[in-house]
mmCIF file of C-alpha atoms in Angstrom:
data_model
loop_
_atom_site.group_PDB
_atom_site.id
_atom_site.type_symbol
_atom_site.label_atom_id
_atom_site.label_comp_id
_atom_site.label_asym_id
_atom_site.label_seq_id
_atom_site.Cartn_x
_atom_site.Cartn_y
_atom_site.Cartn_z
ATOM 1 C CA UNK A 18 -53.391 24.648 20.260
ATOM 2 C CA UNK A 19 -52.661 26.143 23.279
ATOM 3 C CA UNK A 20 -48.912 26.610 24.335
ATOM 4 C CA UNK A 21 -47.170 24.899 27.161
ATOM 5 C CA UNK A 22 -43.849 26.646 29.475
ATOM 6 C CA UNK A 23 -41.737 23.784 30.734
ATOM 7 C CA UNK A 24 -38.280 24.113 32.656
ATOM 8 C CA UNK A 25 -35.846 22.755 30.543
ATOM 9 C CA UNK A 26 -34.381 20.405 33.102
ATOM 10 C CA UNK A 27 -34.413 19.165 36.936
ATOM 11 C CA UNK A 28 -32.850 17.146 38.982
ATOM 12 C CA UNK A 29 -34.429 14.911 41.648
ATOM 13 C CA UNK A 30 -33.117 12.676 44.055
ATOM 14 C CA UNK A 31 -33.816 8.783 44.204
ATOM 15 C CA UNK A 32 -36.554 7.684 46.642
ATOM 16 C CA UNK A 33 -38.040 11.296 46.589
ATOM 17 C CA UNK A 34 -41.011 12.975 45.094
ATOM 18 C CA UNK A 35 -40.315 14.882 41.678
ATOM 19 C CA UNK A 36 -42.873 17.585 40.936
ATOM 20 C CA UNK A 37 -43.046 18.718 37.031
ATOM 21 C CA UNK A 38 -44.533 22.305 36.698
ATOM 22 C CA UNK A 39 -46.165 22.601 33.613
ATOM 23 C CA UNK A 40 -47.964 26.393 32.280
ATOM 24 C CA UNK A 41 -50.490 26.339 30.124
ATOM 25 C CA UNK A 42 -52.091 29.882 30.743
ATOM 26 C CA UNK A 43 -53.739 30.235 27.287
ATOM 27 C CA UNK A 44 -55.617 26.366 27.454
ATOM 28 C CA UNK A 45 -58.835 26.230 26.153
ATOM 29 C CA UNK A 46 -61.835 24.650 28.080
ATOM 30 C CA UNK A 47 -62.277 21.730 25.989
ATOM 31 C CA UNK A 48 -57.861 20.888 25.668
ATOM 32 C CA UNK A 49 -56.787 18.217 27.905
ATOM 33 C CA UNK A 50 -53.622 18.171 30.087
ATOM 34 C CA UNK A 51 -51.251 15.067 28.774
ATOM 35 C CA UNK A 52 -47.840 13.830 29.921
ATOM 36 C CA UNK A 53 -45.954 11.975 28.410
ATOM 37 C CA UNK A 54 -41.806 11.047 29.078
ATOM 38 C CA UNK A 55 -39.190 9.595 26.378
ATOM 39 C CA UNK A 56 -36.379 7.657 27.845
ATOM 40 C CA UNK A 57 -33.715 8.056 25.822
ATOM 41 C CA UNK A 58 -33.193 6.178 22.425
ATOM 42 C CA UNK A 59 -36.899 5.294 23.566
ATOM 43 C CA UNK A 60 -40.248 6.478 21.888
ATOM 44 C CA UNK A 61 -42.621 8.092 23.785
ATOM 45 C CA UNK A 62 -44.794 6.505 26.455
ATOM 46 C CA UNK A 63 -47.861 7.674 28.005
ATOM 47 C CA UNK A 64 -48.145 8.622 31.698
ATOM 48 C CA UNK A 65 -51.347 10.011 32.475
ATOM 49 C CA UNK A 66 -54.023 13.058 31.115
ATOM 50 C CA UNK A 67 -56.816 15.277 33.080
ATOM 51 C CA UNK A 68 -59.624 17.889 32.033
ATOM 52 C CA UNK A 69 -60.065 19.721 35.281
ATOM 53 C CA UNK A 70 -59.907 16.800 38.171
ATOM 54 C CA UNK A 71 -56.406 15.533 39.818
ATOM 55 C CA UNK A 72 -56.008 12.483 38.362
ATOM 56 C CA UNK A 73 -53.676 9.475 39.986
ATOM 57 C CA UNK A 74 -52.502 5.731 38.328
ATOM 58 C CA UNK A 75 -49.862 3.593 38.845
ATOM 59 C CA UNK A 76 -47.401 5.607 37.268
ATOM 60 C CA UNK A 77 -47.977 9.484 38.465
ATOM 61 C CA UNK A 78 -50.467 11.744 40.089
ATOM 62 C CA UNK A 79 -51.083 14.961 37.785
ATOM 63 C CA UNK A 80 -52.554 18.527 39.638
ATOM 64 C CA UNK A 81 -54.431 20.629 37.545
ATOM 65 C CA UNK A 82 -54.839 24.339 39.180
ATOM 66 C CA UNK A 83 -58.825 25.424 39.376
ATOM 67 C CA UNK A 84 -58.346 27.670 36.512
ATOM 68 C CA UNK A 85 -56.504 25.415 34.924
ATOM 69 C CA UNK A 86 -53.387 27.320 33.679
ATOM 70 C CA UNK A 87 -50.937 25.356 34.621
ATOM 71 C CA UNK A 88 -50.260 21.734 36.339
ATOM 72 C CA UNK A 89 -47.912 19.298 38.112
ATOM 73 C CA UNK A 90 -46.398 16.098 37.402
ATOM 74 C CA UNK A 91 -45.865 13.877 40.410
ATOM 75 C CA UNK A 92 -43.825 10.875 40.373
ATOM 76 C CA UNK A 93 -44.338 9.701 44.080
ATOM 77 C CA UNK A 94 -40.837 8.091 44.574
ATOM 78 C CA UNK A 95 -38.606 8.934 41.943
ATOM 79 C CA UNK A 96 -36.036 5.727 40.643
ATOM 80 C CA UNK A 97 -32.760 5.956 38.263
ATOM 81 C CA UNK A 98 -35.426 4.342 36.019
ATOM 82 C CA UNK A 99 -37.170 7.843 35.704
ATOM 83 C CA UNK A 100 -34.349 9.446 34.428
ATOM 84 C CA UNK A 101 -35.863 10.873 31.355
ATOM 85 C CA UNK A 102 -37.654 13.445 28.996
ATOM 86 C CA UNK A 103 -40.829 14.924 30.367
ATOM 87 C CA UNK A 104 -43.256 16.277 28.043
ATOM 88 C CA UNK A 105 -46.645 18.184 29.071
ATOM 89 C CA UNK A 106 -48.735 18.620 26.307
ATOM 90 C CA UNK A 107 -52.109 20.480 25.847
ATOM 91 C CA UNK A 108 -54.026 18.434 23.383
ATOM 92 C CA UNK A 109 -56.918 19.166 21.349
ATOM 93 C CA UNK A 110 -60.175 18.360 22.117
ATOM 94 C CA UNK A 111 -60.168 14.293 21.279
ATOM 95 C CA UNK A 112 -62.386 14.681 18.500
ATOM 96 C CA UNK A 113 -60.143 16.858 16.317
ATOM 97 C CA UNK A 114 -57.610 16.802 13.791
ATOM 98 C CA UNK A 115 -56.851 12.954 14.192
ATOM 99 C CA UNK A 116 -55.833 13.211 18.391
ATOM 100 C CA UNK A 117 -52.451 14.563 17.205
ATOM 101 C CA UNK A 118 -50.167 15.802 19.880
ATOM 102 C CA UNK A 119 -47.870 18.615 19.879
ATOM 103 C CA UNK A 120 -44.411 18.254 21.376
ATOM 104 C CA UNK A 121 -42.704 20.961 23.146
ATOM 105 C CA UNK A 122 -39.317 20.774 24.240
ATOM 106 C CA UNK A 123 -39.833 18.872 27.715
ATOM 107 C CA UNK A 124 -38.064 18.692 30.814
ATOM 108 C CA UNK A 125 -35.031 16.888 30.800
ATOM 109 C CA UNK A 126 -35.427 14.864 34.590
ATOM 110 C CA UNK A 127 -32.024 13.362 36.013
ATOM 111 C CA UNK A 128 -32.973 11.101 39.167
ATOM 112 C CA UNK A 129 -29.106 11.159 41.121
ATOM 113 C CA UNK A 130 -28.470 8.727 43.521
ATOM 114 C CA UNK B 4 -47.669 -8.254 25.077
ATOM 115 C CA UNK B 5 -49.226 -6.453 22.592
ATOM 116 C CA UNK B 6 -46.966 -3.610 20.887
ATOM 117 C CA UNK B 7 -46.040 -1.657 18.355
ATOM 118 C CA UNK B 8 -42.963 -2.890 15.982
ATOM 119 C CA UNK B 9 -40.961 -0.875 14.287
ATOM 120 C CA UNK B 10 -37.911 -2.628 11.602
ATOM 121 C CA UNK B 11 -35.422 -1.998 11.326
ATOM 122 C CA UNK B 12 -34.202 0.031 14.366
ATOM 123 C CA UNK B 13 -31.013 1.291 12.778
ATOM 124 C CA UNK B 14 -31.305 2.181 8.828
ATOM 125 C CA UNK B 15 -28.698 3.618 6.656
ATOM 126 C CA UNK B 16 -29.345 4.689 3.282
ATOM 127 C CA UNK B 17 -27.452 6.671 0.899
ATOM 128 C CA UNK B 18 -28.407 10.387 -0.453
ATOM 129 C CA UNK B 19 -31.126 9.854 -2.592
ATOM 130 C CA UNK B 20 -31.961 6.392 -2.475
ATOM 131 C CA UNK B 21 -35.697 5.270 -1.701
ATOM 132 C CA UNK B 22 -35.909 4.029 1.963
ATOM 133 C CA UNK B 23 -38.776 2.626 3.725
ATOM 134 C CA UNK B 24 -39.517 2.205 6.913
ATOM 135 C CA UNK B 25 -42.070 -0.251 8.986
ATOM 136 C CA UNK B 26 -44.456 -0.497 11.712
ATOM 137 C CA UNK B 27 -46.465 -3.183 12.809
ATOM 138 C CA UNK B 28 -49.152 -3.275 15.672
ATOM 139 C CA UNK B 29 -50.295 -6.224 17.478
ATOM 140 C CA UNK B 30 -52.938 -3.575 19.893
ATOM 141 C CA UNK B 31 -55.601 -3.404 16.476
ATOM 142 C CA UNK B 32 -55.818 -0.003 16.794
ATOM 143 C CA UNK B 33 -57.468 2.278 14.168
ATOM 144 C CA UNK B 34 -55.319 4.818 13.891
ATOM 145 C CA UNK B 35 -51.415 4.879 13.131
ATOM 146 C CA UNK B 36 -49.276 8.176 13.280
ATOM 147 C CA UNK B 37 -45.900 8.717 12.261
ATOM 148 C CA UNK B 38 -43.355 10.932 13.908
ATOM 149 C CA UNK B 39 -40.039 12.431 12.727
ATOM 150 C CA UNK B 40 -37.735 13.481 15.906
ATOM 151 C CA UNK B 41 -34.521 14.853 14.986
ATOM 152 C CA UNK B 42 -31.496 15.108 17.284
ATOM 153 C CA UNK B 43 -32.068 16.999 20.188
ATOM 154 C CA UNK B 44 -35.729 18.054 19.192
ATOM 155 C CA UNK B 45 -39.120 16.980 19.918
ATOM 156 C CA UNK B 46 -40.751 14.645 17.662
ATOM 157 C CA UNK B 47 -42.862 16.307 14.919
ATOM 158 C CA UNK B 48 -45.582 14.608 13.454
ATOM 159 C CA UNK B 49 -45.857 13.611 10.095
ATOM 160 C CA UNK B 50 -49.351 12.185 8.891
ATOM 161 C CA UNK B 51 -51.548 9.584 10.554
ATOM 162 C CA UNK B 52 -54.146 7.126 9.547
ATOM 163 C CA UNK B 53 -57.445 6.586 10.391
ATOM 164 C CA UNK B 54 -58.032 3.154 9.291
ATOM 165 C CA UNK B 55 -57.998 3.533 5.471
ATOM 166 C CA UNK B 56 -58.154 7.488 5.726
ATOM 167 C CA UNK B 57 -54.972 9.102 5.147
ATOM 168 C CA UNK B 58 -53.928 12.731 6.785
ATOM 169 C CA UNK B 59 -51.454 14.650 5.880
ATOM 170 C CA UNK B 60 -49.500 17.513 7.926
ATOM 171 C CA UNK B 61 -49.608 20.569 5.956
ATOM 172 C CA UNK B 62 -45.386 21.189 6.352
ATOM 173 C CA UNK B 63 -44.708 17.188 5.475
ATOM 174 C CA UNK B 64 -42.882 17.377 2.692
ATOM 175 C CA UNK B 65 -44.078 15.792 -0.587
ATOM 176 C CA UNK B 66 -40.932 13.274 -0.420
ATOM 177 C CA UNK B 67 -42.409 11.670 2.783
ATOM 178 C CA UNK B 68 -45.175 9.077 1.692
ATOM 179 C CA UNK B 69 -47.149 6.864 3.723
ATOM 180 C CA UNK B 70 -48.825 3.163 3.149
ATOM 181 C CA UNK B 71 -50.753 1.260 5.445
ATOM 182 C CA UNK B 72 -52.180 -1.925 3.247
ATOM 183 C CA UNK B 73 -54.172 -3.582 6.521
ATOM 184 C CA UNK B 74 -54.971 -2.468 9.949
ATOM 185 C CA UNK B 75 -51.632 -3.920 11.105
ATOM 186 C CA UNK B 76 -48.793 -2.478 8.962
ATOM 187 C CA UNK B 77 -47.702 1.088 7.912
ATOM 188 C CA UNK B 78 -44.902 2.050 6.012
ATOM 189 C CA UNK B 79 -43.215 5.447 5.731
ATOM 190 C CA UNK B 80 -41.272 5.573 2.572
ATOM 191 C CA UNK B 81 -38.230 8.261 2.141
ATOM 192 C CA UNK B 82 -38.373 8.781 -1.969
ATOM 193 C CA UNK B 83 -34.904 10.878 -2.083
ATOM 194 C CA UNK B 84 -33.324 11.241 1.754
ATOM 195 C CA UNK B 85 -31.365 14.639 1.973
ATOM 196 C CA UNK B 86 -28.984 14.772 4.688
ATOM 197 C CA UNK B 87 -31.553 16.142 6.704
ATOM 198 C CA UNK B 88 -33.518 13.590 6.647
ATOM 199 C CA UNK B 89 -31.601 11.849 9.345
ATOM 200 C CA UNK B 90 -33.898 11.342 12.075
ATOM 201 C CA UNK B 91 -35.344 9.256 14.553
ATOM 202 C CA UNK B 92 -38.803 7.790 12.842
ATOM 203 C CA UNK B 93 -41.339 7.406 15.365
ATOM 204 C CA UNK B 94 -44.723 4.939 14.522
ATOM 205 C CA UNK B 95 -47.167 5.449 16.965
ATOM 206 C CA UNK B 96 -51.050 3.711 17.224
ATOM 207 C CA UNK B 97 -54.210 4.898 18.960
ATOM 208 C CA UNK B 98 -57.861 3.681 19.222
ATOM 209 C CA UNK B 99 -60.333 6.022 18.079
ATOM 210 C CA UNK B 100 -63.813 5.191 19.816
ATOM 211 C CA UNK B 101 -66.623 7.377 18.109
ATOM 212 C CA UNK B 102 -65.394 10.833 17.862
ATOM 213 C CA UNK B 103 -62.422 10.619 20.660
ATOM 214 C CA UNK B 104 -58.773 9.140 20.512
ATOM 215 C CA UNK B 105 -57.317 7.098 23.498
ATOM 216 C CA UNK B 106 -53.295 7.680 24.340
ATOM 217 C CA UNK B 107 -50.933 6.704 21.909
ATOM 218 C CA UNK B 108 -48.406 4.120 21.942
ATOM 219 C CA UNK B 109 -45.359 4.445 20.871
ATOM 220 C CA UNK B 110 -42.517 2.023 19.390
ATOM 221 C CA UNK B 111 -39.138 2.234 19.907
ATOM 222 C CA UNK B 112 -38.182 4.257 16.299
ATOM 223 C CA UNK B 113 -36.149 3.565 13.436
ATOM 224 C CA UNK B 114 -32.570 5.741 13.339
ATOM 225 C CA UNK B 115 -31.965 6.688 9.883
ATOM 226 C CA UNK B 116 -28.450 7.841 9.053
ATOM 227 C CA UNK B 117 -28.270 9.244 5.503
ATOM 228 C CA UNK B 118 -24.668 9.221 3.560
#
């Protein structure tokens, strides 16, 4: 499974855009791009996944680069409610080894008033 | 809303002793994953089911079991917590569709404290 570089934290202010770098340089061509954020004492919930295309829903917009090393995670208009655990994760291809995911150690995003 | 349960949120159990925990799912998904996220870390996962089919991590330790007796339920039972056991314990539930899985959801976890 391919490996994923995230900061370890960021801080963003309410109302404005946070942008979540993500590197994957060593992704395979079949390995999707997942995010997924943890509030805390929380479990995990799903935000949004892409093969090659941007992809955009209610929650976030995700930016894959053309060759596909790394991406971005976009919440438009960040709230206090976004305060959280960000977690990129390069996933193998859906038809293997059960759809497990592989947790890195995130990015630790603190929206400040 | 449909969702995945998890009881009891807080657990203590004593060094040693048996523990289980449970997870229920209202979403009838066919698969069902369990997590172990200790303090500060990134959850890790454990095993998962697909339906009936059981999977195993290769670094899950042997005292780690799994049961999942209908589509809706799966327990994780603890036969002797160590101390570092202690853990969040995360169930989590996907749909697999032919050969691909869909997102998982997760529920909230179970804190186990082991004295």
């Amino acid at each position: 499974d391919a490996k994923t570089t995230q900061p370890p934290s960021m801080d963003c202010a309410e109302g404005r855009a946070a942008n979540l770098p993500c590197n994957h340089s060593t992704i395979s061509g079949n390995e999707y791009v997942y995010w997924y954020r943890q509030i805390h004492s929380q479990g995990p919930q799903y935000i949004i996944h892409g093969l090659k295309n941007n992809e955009t829903n209610e929650m976030a917009s995700l930016i894959i680069t053309e060759d596909r090393k790394s991406s971005t995670l976009i919440l438009p208009h960040a709230t206090l409610r976004d305060t959280a655990v960000y977690y990129c994760i390069v996933r193998v291809a859906p038809h293997n080894q059960g759809g497990k995911l592989i947790f890195g150690q995130g990015t630790e995003l603190s929206v400040k008033p | 809303d449909a969702m995945v349960i998890q009881n009891p949120r807080y657990q203590v159990t004593q060094f040693g002793k048996p523990v289980t925990l449970s997870c229920s799912q209202t979403l009838n998904h066919n698969v069902m994953y369990w997590y172990q996220q200790k303090s500060s870390q990134a959850p890790k996962l454990l095993f998962h089911y697909y339906d009936k089919d059981f999977n195993n991590e290769a670094d899950t330790p042997d005292n780690f079991q799994s049961r999942r007796p209908n589509t809706s339920f799966c327990f994780l039972d603890i036969r002797s917590p160590g101390l570092g056991d202690a853990a969040m314990y995360l169930c989590a539930t996907s749909k697999r569709t032919g050969s691909s899985y869909n997102e998982q959801f997760f529920g909230p976890g179970t804190r186990l404290t082991v004295l």
